[in-house]
mmCIF file of C-alpha atoms in Angstrom:
data_model
loop_
_atom_site.group_PDB
_atom_site.id
_atom_site.type_symbol
_atom_site.label_atom_id
_atom_site.label_comp_id
_atom_site.label_asym_id
_atom_site.label_seq_id
_atom_site.Cartn_x
_atom_site.Cartn_y
_atom_site.Cartn_z
ATOM 1 C CA MET A 1 0.023 0.007 -0.026
ATOM 2 C CA ILE A 2 2.928 2.382 0.732
ATOM 3 C CA LYS A 3 4.239 1.810 -2.791
ATOM 4 C CA PHE A 4 0.853 2.937 -4.171
ATOM 5 C CA TYR A 5 1.011 6.213 -2.197
ATOM 6 C CA ILE A 6 4.574 6.816 -3.305
ATOM 7 C CA LEU A 7 3.616 6.181 -6.891
ATOM 8 C CA ALA A 8 0.555 8.429 -6.609
ATOM 9 C CA ALA A 9 2.637 11.180 -4.999
ATOM 10 C CA ALA A 10 5.293 10.870 -7.748
ATOM 11 C CA ILE A 11 2.671 11.135 -10.469
ATOM 12 C CA LEU A 12 1.063 14.123 -8.779
ATOM 13 C CA LEU A 13 4.475 15.843 -8.362
ATOM 14 C CA PHE A 14 5.339 15.099 -11.965
ATOM 15 C CA PHE A 15 2.191 16.658 -13.360
ATOM 16 C CA SER A 16 2.240 19.611 -11.016
ATOM 17 C CA GLY A 17 5.885 20.232 -11.854
ATOM 18 C CA CYS A 18 5.170 20.053 -15.556
ATOM 19 C CA THR A 19 2.845 22.988 -15.464
ATOM 20 C CA LYS A 20 2.180 22.730 -19.172
ATOM 21 C CA LYS A 21 3.115 25.427 -21.588
ATOM 22 C CA TYR A 22 1.232 27.897 -19.381
ATOM 23 C CA ASP A 23 4.285 28.462 -17.253
ATOM 24 C CA MET A 24 5.129 30.940 -19.978
ATOM 25 C CA LYS A 25 1.888 32.389 -21.200
ATOM 26 C CA TYR A 26 3.406 33.917 -24.299
ATOM 27 C CA SER A 27 5.670 32.351 -26.892
ATOM 28 C CA VAL A 28 7.136 33.539 -30.160
ATOM 29 C CA GLY A 29 4.789 33.174 -33.106
ATOM 30 C CA GLN A 30 1.511 33.046 -31.155
ATOM 31 C CA GLU A 31 -1.369 35.189 -32.422
ATOM 32 C CA TRP A 32 -3.778 36.764 -29.917
ATOM 33 C CA ASN A 33 -7.109 38.534 -29.954
ATOM 34 C CA TYR A 34 -6.935 41.663 -27.850
ATOM 35 C CA LYS A 35 -9.086 44.544 -26.633
ATOM 36 C CA THR A 36 -9.131 46.572 -29.803
ATOM 37 C CA ARG A 37 -10.281 50.025 -30.645
ATOM 38 C CA PRO A 38 -13.863 50.248 -32.034
ATOM 39 C CA GLY A 39 -13.957 49.093 -35.647
ATOM 40 C CA GLU A 40 -10.786 47.025 -35.397
ATOM 41 C CA GLU A 41 -12.295 43.935 -33.821
ATOM 42 C CA ASN A 42 -10.589 41.673 -36.389
ATOM 43 C CA SER A 43 -7.203 43.017 -35.519
ATOM 44 C CA ILE A 44 -4.671 40.450 -34.253
ATOM 45 C CA LEU A 45 -1.330 40.817 -32.459
ATOM 46 C CA LYS A 46 1.579 38.466 -32.910
ATOM 47 C CA ILE A 47 4.354 37.702 -30.485
ATOM 48 C CA LEU A 48 7.711 38.395 -32.207
ATOM 49 C CA LYS A 49 10.254 38.082 -29.451
ATOM 50 C CA ILE A 50 10.436 37.840 -25.635
ATOM 51 C CA GLU A 51 13.393 39.289 -23.728
ATOM 52 C CA GLU A 52 14.266 39.948 -20.109
ATOM 53 C CA TYR A 53 16.019 43.167 -19.103
ATOM 54 C CA GLN A 54 17.288 43.950 -15.631
ATOM 55 C CA ALA A 55 15.899 47.479 -15.609
ATOM 56 C CA SER A 56 12.566 46.930 -17.363
ATOM 57 C CA GLY A 57 11.822 43.281 -16.725
ATOM 58 C CA LYS A 58 10.139 41.101 -19.362
ATOM 59 C CA VAL A 59 9.716 42.887 -22.716
ATOM 60 C CA ILE A 60 7.424 41.283 -25.259
ATOM 61 C CA HIS A 61 7.837 42.425 -28.840
ATOM 62 C CA ILE A 62 4.667 42.309 -30.905
ATOM 63 C CA SER A 63 3.254 43.223 -34.335
ATOM 64 C CA ILE A 64 -0.349 44.161 -34.993
ATOM 65 C CA ASN A 65 -2.367 43.514 -38.162
ATOM 66 C CA GLY A 66 -5.904 44.515 -39.091
ATOM 67 C CA LEU A 67 -5.694 48.120 -37.936
ATOM 68 C CA LYS A 68 -7.492 51.133 -39.409
ATOM 69 C CA MET A 69 -5.097 53.864 -38.391
ATOM 70 C CA LYS A 70 -5.264 57.188 -40.134
ATOM 71 C CA ASP A 71 -2.021 57.737 -41.969
ATOM 72 C CA PRO A 72 -1.631 60.683 -44.389
ATOM 73 C CA HIS A 73 1.638 59.099 -45.692
ATOM 74 C CA HIS A 74 -0.059 55.883 -46.796
ATOM 75 C CA PRO A 75 -1.546 55.828 -50.393
ATOM 76 C CA GLU A 76 -5.011 54.841 -49.085
ATOM 77 C CA GLY A 77 -4.748 57.173 -46.059
ATOM 78 C CA ILE A 78 -5.053 54.157 -43.708
ATOM 79 C CA ALA A 79 -2.307 51.983 -42.234
ATOM 80 C CA ASP A 80 -3.371 48.410 -41.399
ATOM 81 C CA LYS A 81 -0.386 47.252 -39.408
ATOM 82 C CA ILE A 82 2.360 48.117 -36.944
ATOM 83 C CA SER A 83 5.377 45.921 -37.555
ATOM 84 C CA HIS A 84 7.008 46.203 -34.146
ATOM 85 C CA LEU A 85 6.076 47.375 -30.639
ATOM 86 C CA PRO A 86 7.917 46.593 -27.424
ATOM 87 C CA ILE A 87 5.496 46.221 -24.506
ATOM 88 C CA THR A 88 5.698 45.104 -20.874
ATOM 89 C CA GLU A 89 4.204 41.790 -19.985
ATOM 90 C CA GLU A 90 1.827 43.517 -17.535
ATOM 91 C CA ALA A 91 0.472 45.846 -20.261
ATOM 92 C CA LEU A 92 0.060 42.938 -22.652
ATOM 93 C CA ASP A 93 -1.733 40.922 -19.978
ATOM 94 C CA LYS A 94 -4.229 43.795 -19.679
ATOM 95 C CA SER A 95 -4.741 43.786 -23.452
ATOM 96 C CA VAL A 96 -5.075 40.186 -24.604
ATOM 97 C CA ILE A 97 -8.424 38.366 -24.542
ATOM 98 C CA ARG A 98 -7.596 34.890 -25.835
ATOM 99 C CA ILE A 99 -5.137 33.104 -28.022
ATOM 100 C CA LYS A 100 -6.241 33.055 -31.633
ATOM 101 C CA ASP A 101 -3.581 30.714 -32.984
ATOM 102 C CA ASP A 102 -0.949 28.794 -31.044
ATOM 103 C CA ILE A 103 0.758 27.707 -34.274
ATOM 104 C CA ARG A 104 4.071 29.499 -34.449
ATOM 105 C CA HIS A 105 4.007 32.176 -37.151
ATOM 106 C CA MET A 106 7.572 33.337 -37.222
ATOM 107 C CA PRO A 107 8.397 37.040 -37.662
ATOM 108 C CA ASP A 108 8.836 38.259 -41.177
ATOM 109 C CA SER A 109 11.764 40.448 -42.345
ATOM 110 C CA ILE A 110 9.880 43.758 -41.817
ATOM 111 C CA GLU A 111 8.990 42.779 -38.260
ATOM 112 C CA ALA A 112 12.611 41.692 -37.643
ATOM 113 C CA ASP A 113 13.923 44.962 -39.086
ATOM 114 C CA GLY A 114 11.584 46.873 -36.694
ATOM 115 C CA TYR A 115 13.036 44.989 -33.745
ATOM 116 C CA SER A 116 16.629 45.507 -34.923
ATOM 117 C CA TYR A 117 16.101 49.272 -35.200
ATOM 118 C CA TRP A 118 14.406 49.448 -31.791
ATOM 119 C CA LYS A 119 17.215 47.345 -30.167
ATOM 120 C CA LYS A 120 19.892 49.607 -31.566
ATOM 121 C CA GLU A 121 18.132 52.719 -30.228
ATOM 122 C CA PHE A 122 17.252 51.028 -26.925
ATOM 123 C CA ASP A 123 20.864 50.120 -26.308
ATOM 124 C CA LYS A 124 21.815 53.807 -26.832
ATOM 125 C CA GLY A 125 19.081 54.922 -24.400
ATOM 126 C CA ASN A 126 16.931 56.458 -27.125
ATOM 127 C CA ALA A 127 13.993 54.009 -27.101
ATOM 128 C CA GLY A 128 11.785 52.557 -24.440
ATOM 129 C CA VAL A 129 9.071 50.046 -23.750
ATOM 130 C CA PHE A 130 5.304 50.713 -23.738
ATOM 131 C CA SER A 131 3.519 50.084 -20.457
ATOM 132 C CA ILE A 132 -0.006 50.958 -21.542
ATOM 133 C CA PRO A 133 -2.594 48.642 -23.189
ATOM 134 C CA VAL A 134 -2.245 47.945 -26.905
ATOM 135 C CA SER A 135 -5.356 49.887 -27.949
ATOM 136 C CA GLU A 136 -3.942 52.993 -26.184
ATOM 137 C CA ILE A 137 -0.577 52.491 -27.935
ATOM 138 C CA VAL A 138 -2.409 52.419 -31.321
ATOM 139 C CA ASN A 139 -4.193 55.646 -30.370
ATOM 140 C CA VAL A 140 -0.972 57.357 -29.421
ATOM 141 C CA MET A 141 0.796 56.226 -32.576
ATOM 142 C CA GLU A 142 -2.103 57.319 -34.784
ATOM 143 C CA LYS A 143 -2.173 60.746 -33.199
ATOM 144 C CA SER A 144 1.602 61.050 -33.661
ATOM 145 C CA ILE A 145 1.430 59.973 -37.314
ATOM 146 C CA VAL A 146 -1.450 62.359 -38.113
ATOM 147 C CA SER A 147 0.204 65.304 -36.343
ATOM 148 C CA GLY A 148 3.476 64.663 -38.186
ATOM 149 C CA GLY A 149 5.398 63.722 -35.034
ATOM 150 C CA TYR A 150 6.254 60.266 -36.401
ATOM 151 C CA THR A 151 8.513 59.467 -39.281
ATOM 152 C CA LYS A 152 8.910 56.121 -40.987
#
C-alpha cells in the first residue's frame, strides 16, 4: 500500500511540476485577440520576441495587423499594421483576450527589421518600452502619425 502512495505522489508531483506550456503564457509566433479600438475587432497581435532586461523586466515584442489607423503618408490614407512594438508583460496581460492561434507564425523580415532598429536605439538609451494597453498604444501612434510627429 505504501508503494501505491509513493507512486501516486510521484505522479502528482510530476504533473504539478510540468505545469504545461502555461508556465510561460506567451511564446514567439503566437497570435492573440486583444481589446481593440472600435472598428478594429478583427485586428490580431503576434508575439515576435520575448526578452528579459534587468531594468525593465520582461519585454514582449509584438506586431499588430488589421488596424484602421489614419496615416496621411499611406496611399489609401489608412495603415493596417504596426510591424514592431515593445511592451511590458503587464500591459500585454491587460490587453489580450484569448489566444487566436498557437501555431508558431515566425516574424517576417519587416518585423525583424523593426526589432533591430528598436534594439539599436534602446541600447543607446533612445528608445523605451510601452507600459499601456495595446489599444492605447495604437491611439498614441495614430495621433503622432497624423500630427506629423512620427517618421517612418
